[in-house]
CSV table of C-alpha atoms and ligand atoms in Angstrom, one decimal:
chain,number,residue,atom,x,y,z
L,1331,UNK,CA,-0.5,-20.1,-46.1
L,1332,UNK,CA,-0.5,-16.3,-46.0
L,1333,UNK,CA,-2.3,-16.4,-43.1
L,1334,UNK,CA,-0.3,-18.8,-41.0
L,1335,UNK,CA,2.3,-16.6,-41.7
L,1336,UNK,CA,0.7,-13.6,-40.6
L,1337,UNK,CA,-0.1,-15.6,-37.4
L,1338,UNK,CA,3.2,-16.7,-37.0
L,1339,UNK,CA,4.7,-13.0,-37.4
L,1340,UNK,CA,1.6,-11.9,-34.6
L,1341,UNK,CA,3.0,-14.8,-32.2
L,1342,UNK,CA,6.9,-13.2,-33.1
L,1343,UNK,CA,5.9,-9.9,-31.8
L,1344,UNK,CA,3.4,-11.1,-29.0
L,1345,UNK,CA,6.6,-13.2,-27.3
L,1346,UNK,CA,9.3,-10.3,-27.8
L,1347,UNK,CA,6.8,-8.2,-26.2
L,1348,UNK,CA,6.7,-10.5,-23.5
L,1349,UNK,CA,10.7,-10.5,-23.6
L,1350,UNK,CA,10.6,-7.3,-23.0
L,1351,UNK,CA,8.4,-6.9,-20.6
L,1352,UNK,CA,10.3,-10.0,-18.5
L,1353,UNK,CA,13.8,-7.8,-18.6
L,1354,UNK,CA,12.0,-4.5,-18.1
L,1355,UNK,CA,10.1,-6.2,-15.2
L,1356,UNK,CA,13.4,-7.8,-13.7
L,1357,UNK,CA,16.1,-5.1,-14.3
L,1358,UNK,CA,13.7,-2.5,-12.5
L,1359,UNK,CA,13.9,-1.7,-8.4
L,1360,UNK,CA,10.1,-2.8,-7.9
L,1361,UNK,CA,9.5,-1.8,-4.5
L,1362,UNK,CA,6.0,-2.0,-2.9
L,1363,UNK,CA,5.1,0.8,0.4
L,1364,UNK,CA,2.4,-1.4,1.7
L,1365,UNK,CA,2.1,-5.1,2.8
L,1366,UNK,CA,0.0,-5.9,5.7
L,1367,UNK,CA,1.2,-9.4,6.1
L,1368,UNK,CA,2.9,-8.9,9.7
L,1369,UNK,CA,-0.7,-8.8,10.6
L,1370,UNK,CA,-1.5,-11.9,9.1
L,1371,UNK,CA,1.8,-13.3,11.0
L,1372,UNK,CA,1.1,-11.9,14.5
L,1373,UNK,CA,-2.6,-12.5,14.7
L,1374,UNK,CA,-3.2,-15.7,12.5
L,1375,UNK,CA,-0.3,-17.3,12.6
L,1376,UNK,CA,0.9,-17.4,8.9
L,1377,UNK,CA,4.3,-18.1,8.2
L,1378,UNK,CA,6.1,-15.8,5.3
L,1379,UNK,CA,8.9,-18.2,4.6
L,1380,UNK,CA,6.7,-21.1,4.1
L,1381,UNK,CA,4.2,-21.9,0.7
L,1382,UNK,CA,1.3,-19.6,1.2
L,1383,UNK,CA,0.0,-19.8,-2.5
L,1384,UNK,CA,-4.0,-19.5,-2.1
L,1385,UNK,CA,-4.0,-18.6,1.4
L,1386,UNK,CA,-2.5,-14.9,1.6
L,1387,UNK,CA,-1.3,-12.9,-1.1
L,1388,UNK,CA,1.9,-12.8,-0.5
L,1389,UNK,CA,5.0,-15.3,0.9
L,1390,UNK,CA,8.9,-14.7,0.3
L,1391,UNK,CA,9.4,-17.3,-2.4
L,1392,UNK,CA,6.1,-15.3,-4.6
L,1393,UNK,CA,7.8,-12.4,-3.6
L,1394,UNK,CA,11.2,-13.6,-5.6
L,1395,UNK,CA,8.8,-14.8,-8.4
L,1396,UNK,CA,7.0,-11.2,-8.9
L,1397,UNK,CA,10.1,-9.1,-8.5
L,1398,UNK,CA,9.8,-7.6,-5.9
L,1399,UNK,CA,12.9,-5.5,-4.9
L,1400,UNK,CA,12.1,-3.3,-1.6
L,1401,UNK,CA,8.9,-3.9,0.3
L,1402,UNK,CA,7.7,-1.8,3.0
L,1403,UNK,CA,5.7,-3.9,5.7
L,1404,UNK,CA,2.8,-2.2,7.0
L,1405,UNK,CA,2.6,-2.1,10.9
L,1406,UNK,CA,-1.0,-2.3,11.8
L,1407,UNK,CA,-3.6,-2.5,14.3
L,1408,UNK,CA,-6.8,-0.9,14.6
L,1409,UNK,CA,-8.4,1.7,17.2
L,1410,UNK,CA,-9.4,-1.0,19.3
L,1411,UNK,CA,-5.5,-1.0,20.6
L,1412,UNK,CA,-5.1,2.8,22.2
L,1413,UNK,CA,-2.8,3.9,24.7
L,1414,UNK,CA,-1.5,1.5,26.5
L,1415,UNK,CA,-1.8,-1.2,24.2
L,1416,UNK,CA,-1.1,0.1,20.9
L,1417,UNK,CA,2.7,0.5,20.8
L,1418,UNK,CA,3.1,-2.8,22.4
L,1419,UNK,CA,1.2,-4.5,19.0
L,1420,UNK,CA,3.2,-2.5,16.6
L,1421,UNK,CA,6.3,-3.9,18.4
L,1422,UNK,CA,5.1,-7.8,18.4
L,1423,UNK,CA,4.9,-6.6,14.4
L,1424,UNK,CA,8.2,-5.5,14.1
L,1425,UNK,CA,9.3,-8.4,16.3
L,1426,UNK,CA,7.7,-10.7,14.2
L,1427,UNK,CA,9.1,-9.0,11.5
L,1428,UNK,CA,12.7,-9.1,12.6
L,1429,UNK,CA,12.3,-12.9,13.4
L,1430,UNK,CA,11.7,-13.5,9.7
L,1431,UNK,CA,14.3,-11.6,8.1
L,1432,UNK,CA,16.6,-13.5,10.8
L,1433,UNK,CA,15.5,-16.8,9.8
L,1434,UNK,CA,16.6,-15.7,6.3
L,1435,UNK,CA,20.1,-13.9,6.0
L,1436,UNK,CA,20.4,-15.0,2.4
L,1437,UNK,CA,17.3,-13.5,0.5
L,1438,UNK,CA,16.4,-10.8,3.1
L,1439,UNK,CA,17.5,-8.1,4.9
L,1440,UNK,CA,16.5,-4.9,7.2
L,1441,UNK,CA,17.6,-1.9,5.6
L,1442,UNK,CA,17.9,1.0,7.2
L,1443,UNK,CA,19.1,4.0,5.0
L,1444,UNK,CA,19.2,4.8,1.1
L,1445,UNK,CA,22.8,3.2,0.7
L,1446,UNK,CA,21.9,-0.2,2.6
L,1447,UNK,CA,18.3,-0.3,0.6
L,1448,UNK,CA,20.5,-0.5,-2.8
L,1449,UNK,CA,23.3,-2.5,-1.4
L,1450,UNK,CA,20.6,-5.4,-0.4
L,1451,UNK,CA,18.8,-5.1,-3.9
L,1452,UNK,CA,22.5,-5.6,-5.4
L,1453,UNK,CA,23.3,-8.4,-3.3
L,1454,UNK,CA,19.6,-10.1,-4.2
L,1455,UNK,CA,17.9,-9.8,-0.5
L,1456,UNK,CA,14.9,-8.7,-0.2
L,1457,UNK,CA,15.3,-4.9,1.4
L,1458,UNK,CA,12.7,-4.4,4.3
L,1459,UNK,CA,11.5,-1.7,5.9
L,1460,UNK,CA,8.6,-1.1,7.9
L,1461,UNK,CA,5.9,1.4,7.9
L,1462,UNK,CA,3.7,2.4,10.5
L,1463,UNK,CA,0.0,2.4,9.8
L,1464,UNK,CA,-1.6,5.2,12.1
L,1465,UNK,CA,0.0,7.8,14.1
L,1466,UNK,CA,-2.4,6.1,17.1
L,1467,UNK,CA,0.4,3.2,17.6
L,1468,UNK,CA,2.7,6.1,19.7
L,1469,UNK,CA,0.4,6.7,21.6
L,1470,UNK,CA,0.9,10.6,22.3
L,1471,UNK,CA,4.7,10.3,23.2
L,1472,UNK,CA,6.9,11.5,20.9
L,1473,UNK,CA,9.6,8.9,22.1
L,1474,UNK,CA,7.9,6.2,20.7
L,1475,UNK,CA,9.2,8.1,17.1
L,1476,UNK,CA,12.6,7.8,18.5
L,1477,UNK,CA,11.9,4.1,19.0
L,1478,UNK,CA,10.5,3.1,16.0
L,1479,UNK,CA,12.7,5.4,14.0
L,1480,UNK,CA,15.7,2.8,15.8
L,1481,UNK,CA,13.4,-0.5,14.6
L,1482,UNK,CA,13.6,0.3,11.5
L,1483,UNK,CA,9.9,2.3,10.5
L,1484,UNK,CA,10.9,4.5,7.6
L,1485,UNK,CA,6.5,6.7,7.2
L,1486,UNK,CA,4.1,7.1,9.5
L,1487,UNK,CA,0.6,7.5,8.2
L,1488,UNK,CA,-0.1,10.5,10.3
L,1489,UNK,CA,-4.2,8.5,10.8
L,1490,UNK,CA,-5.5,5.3,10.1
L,1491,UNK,CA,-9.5,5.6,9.9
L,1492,UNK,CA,-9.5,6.4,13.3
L,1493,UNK,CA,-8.7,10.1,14.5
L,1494,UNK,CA,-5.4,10.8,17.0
L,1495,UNK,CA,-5.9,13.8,19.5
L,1496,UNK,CA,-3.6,15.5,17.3
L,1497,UNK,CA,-5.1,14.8,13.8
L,1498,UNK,CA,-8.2,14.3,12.0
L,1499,UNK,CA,-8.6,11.1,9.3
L,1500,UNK,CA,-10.3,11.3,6.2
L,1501,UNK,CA,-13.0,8.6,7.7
L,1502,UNK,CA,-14.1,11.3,10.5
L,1503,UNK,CA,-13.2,14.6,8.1
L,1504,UNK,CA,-15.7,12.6,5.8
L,1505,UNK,CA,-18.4,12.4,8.8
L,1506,UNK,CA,-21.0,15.3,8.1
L,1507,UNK,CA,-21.1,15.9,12.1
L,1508,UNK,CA,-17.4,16.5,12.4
L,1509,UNK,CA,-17.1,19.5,9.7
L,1510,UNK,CA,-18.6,20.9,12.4
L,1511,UNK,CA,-15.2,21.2,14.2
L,1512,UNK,CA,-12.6,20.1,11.7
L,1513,UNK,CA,-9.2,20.4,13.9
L,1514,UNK,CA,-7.0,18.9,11.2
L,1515,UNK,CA,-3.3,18.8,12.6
L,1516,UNK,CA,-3.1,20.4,16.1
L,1517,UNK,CA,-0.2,21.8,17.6
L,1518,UNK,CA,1.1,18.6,19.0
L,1519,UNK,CA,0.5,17.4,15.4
L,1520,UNK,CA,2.7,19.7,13.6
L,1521,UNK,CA,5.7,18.9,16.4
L,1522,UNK,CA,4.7,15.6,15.3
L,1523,UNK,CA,5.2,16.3,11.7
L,1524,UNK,CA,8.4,18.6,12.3
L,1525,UNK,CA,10.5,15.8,14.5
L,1526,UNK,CA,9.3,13.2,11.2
L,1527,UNK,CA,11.2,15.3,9.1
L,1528,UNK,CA,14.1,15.6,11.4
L,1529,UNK,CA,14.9,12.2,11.7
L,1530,UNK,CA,14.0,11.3,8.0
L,1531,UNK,CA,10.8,9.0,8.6
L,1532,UNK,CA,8.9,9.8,5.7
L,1533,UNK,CA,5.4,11.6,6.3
L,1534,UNK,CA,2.5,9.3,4.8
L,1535,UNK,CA,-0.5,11.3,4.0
L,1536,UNK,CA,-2.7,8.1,2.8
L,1537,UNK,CA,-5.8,8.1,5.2
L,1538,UNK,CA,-5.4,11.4,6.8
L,1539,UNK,CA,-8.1,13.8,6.6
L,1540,UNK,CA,-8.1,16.9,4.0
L,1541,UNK,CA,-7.5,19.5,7.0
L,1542,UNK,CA,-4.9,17.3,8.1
L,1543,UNK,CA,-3.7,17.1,4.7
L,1544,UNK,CA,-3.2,20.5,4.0
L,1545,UNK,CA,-2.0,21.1,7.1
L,1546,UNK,CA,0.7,19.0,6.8
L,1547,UNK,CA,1.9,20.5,3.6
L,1548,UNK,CA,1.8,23.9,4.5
L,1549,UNK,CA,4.4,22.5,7.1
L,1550,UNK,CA,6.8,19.4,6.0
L,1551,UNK,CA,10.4,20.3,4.6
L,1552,UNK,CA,10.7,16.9,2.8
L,1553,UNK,CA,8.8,15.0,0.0
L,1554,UNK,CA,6.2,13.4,0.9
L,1555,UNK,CA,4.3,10.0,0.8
L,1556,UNK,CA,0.8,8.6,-0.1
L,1557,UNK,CA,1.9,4.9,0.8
L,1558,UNK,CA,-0.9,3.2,-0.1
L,1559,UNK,CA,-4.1,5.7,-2.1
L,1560,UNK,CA,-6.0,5.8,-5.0
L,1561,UNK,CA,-7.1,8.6,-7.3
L,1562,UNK,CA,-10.8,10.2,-6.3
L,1563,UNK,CA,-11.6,11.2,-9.6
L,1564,UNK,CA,-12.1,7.8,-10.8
L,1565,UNK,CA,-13.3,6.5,-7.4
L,1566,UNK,CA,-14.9,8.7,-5.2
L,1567,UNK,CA,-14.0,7.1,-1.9
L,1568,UNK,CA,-13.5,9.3,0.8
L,1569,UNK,CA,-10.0,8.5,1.3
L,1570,UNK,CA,-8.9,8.7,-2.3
L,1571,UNK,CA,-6.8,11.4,-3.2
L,1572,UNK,CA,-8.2,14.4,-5.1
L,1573,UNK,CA,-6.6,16.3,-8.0
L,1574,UNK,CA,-5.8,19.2,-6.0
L,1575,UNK,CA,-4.0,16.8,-3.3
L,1576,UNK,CA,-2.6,15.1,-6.3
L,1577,UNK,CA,-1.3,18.1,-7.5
L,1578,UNK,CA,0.2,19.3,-4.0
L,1579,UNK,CA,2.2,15.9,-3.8
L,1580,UNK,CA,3.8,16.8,-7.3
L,1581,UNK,CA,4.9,20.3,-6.5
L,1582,UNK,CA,6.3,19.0,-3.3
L,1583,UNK,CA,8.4,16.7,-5.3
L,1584,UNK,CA,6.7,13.4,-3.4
L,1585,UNK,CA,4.9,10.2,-4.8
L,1586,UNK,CA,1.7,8.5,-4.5
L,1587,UNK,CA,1.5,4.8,-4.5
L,1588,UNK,CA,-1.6,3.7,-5.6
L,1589,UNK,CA,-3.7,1.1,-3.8
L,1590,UNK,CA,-4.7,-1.9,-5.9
L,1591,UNK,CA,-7.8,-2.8,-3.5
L,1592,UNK,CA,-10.9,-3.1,-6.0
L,1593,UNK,CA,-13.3,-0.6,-3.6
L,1594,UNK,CA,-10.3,2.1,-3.9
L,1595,UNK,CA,-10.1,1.6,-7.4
L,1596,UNK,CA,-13.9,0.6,-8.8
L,1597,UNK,CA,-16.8,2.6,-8.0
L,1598,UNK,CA,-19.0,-0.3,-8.3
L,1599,UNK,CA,-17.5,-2.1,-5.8
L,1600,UNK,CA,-19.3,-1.4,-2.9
L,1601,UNK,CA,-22.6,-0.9,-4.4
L,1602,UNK,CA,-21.7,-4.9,-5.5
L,1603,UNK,CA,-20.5,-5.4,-1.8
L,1604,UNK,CA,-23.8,-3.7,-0.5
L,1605,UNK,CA,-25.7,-5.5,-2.5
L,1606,UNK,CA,-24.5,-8.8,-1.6
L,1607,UNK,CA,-24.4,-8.0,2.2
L,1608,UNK,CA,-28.2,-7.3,1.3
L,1609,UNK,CA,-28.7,-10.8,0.4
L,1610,UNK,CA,-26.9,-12.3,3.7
L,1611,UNK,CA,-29.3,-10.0,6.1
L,1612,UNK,CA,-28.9,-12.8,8.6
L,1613,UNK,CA,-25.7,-13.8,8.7
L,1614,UNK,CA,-24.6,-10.0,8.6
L,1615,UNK,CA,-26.7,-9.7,11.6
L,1616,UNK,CA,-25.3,-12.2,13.6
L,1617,UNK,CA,-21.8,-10.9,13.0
L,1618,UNK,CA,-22.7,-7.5,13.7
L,1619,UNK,CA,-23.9,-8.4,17.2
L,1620,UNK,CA,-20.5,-9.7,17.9
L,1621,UNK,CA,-19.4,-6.2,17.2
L,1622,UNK,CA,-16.8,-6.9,14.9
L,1623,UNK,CA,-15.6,-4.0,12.5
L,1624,UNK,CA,-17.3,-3.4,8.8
L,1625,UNK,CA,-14.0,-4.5,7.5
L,1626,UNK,CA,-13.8,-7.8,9.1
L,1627,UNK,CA,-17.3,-8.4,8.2
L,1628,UNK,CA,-16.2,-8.0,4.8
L,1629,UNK,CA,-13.6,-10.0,5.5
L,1630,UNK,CA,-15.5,-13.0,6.7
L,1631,UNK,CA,-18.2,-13.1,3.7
L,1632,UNK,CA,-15.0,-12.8,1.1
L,1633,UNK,CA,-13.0,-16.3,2.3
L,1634,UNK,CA,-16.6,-17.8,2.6
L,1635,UNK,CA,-17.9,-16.8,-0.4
L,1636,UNK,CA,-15.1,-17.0,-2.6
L,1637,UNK,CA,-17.1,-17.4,-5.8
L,1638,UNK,CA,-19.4,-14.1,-5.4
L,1639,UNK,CA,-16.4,-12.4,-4.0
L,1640,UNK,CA,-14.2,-13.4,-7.8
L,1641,UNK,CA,-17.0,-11.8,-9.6
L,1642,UNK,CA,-16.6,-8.4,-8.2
L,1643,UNK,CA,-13.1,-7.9,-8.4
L,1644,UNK,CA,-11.9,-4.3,-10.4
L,1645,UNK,CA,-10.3,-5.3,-13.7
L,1646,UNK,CA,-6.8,-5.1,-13.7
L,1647,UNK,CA,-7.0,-2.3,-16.8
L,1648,UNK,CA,-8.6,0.1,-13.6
L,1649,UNK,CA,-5.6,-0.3,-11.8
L,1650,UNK,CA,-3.6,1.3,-14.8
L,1651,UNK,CA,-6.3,3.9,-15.0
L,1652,UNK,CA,-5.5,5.0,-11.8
L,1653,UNK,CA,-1.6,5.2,-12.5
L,1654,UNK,CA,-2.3,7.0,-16.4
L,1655,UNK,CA,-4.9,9.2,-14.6
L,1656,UNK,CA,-1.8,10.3,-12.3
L,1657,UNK,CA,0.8,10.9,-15.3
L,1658,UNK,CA,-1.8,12.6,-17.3
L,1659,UNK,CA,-2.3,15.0,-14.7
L,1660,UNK,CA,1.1,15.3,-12.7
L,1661,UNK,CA,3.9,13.5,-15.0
L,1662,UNK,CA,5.3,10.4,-14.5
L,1663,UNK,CA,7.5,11.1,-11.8
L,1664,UNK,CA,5.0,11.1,-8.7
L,1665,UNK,CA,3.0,7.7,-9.0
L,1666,UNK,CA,4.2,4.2,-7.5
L,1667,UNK,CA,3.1,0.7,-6.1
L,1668,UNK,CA,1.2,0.6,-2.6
L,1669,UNK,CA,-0.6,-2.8,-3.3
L,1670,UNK,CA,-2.1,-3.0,0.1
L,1671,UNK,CA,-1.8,-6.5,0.0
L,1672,UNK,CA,-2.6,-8.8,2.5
L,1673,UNK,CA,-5.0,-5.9,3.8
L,1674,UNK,CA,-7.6,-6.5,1.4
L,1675,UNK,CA,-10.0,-8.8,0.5
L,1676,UNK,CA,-10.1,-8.1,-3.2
L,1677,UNK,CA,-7.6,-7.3,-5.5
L,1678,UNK,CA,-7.9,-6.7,-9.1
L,1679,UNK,CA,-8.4,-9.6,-12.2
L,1680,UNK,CA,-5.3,-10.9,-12.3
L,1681,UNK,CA,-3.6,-9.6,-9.3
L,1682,UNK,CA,-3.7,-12.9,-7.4
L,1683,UNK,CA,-0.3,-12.1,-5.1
L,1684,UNK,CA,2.8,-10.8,-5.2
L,1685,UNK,CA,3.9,-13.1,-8.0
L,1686,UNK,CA,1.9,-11.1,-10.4
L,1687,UNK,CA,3.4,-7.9,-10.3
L,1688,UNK,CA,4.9,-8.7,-14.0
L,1689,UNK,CA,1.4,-8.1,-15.4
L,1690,UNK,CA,1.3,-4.5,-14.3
L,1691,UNK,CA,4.1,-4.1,-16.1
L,1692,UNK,CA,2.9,-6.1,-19.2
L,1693,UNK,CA,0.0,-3.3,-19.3
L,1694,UNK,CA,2.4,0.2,-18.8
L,1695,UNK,CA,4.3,-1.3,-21.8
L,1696,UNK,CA,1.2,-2.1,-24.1
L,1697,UNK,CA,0.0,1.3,-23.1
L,1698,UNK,CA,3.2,2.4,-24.3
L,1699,UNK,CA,5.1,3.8,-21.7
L,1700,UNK,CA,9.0,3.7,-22.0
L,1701,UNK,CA,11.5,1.1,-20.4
L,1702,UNK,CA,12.3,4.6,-18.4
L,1703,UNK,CA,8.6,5.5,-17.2
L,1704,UNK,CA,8.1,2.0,-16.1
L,1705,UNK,CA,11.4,1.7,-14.1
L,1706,UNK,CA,10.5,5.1,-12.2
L,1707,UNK,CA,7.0,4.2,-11.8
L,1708,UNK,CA,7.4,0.6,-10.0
L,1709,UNK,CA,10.6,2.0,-7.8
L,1710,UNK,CA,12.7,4.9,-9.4
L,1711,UNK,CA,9.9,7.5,-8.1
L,1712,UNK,CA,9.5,6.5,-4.5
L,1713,UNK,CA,13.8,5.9,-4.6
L,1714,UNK,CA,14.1,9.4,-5.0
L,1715,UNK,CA,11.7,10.2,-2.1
L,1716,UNK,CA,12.9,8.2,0.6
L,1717,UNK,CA,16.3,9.8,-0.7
L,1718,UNK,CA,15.4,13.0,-0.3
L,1719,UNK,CA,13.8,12.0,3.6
L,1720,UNK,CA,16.5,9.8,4.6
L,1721,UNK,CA,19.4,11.7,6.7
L,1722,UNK,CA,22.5,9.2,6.0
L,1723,UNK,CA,22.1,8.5,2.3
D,1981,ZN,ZN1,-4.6,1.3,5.0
């Protein structure tokens, strides 16, 4: 009797937790700084206001489901676009991206300031922006700011992996022949980084290089943004952040979004991946000889192999690592959400799309952060950054 009664009481507390979590969860402004499913739009053909459940991570309805408030969409492509090309993909993103939100006036809507992003999230749209995912996509012209400032791109990450002629990314600062001539941000770059600021697109230092890194601190009059990186101390990937970066961020009032891929956040990730790819000499072969990029490769084996690929996922108690490693270090006022998702073949246990986001906030209460700590981590911290960037707010 005693016991069923204890069991009961346990089952009480378990379910108000859960109550509280839900209204925690749903009163916050969850927004996410990085989506790459405009990628998964353009170049396979994947439409966002249909049932995508088991195919991509995220679709509009899931995105309702997990809560999510704001969402930044990444625009992508990789170096194989350059001059010429480039800017004309980022624009079929945002194209594609404007096409959606058109087809659906009632749950979304392009925001363009501070006071339109809150207007949206009262009304219960969606709020989109866009972000763009490697200073590469203007191609040298500092015109093509202008025009993406007008489409609606709020950050530029200064890099992707690939260098510009007028910065360095932490993929090539990491190559031990480059340190021979780190350049970081040239001249060009710091114009670059100076007409951001002016028009209030936020600087996004995810990717970039150290050089370019602290050379774009010693610079920027705004906050700053880390739309979609990890912490280096518990993953030492080349482009996670370290604690000194971590600490520059905070005493330039920014934010850091983590990154919920599993090879950002587990350090047995890749030796798991290796491994595997070890195993599947052949096949890796073959597709290397068609030249396609490490990351496609990786890509290819993970919707093949789904099995092997569920087994090496980071747990989702890594993710929150990451964001108490952040607190402990900085406070609570310069970590956020940059799932990456839809850009990355593994996400943590758990994490199966957008329409798990509750979960994360599930774990920040049971490690007992405040209502107040959670709201500012899953919106109220980048809120105040794009804020302090954004000219009309
Ligand atoms: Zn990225």
């Amino acid at each position: 009797m005693r016991y069923s009664l204890i069991f009961f009481l346990l089952l009480l507390t378990g379910f108000a937790w859960g109550q509280d979590a839900h209204k925690i969860h749903f009163d916050a402004i969850l927004v996410d700084t990085h989506n790459d499913f405009l990628s998964k739009a353009v170049d396979d053909q994947k439409v966002f206001d249909t049932n995508l459940k088991g195919i991509t991570h995220s679709d509009l309805a899931r995105m309702f489901k997990g809560g999510v408030k704001v969402q930044m969409f990444s625009i992508f492509c990789d170096d194989q676009f350059g001059k010429g090309s480039a800017f004309k993909k980022a624009n079929q993103e945002l194209d594609s991206l404007f096409a959606i939100v058109a087809r659906n006036p009632k749950s979304m809507q392009m925001v363009y300031s501070y006071g339109e992003l809150m207007k949206a999230v009262k009304n219960h749209r969606l709020a989109c922006m866009a972000g763009v995912e490697g200073g590469h996509m203007i191609e040298d012209n500092l015109d093509y700011l202008d025009s993406f400032y007008r489409r609606g791109v709020r950050y530029m990450t200064l890099t992707w992996n690939n260098s510009t002629s007028w910065a360095t990314s932490a993929a090539d600062e990491s190559r031990k022949a480059f340190l021979v001539t780190p350049y970081g941000l040239t001249e060009v770059g710091k114009q670059v980084v100076r007409k951001m600021n002016d028009m209030g697109m936020m600087i996004d230092v995810s990717h970039i290089g150290e050089k370019t890194f602290w050379d774009a601190m010693a610079i920027t009059s705004k906050p700053v943004l880390a739309s979609h990186s990890s912490v280096y101390a518990l993953c030492p990937f080349y482009r996670n952040l370290k604690d000194d970066q971590i600490k520059a961020i905070a005493k330039n009032g920014g934010v850091i979004q983590v990154n919920f891929y599993s090879g950002f956040l587990d350090s047995n990730y890749f030796k798991n991946i290796n491994a595997f790819l070890k195993s599947h000499e052949d096949e890796r072969d073959s597709l290397q000889a068609l030249h396609l990029p490490p990351y496609l490769i990786i890509d290819y084996f993970s919707k093949k192999y789904t099995q092997d690929f569920d087994h090496m996922r980071a747990p989702l108690s890594l993710l929150l690592d990451h964001i108490d490693y952040i607190v402990k270090l900085v406070g609570v006022d310069y970590v956020g959400l940059g799932s990456d998702f839809d850009g990355i073949e593994s996400a943590p246990q758990g994490l199966d799309g957008v329409e798990d986001y509750p979960k994360i906030t599930e774990g920040l209460l049971k490690r007992g952060y405040s209502e107040k700590d959670i709201k500012k981590i899953l919106g109220g911290n980048f809120l105040r950054v794009f804020k302090a960037n954004d000219k009309y707010h």
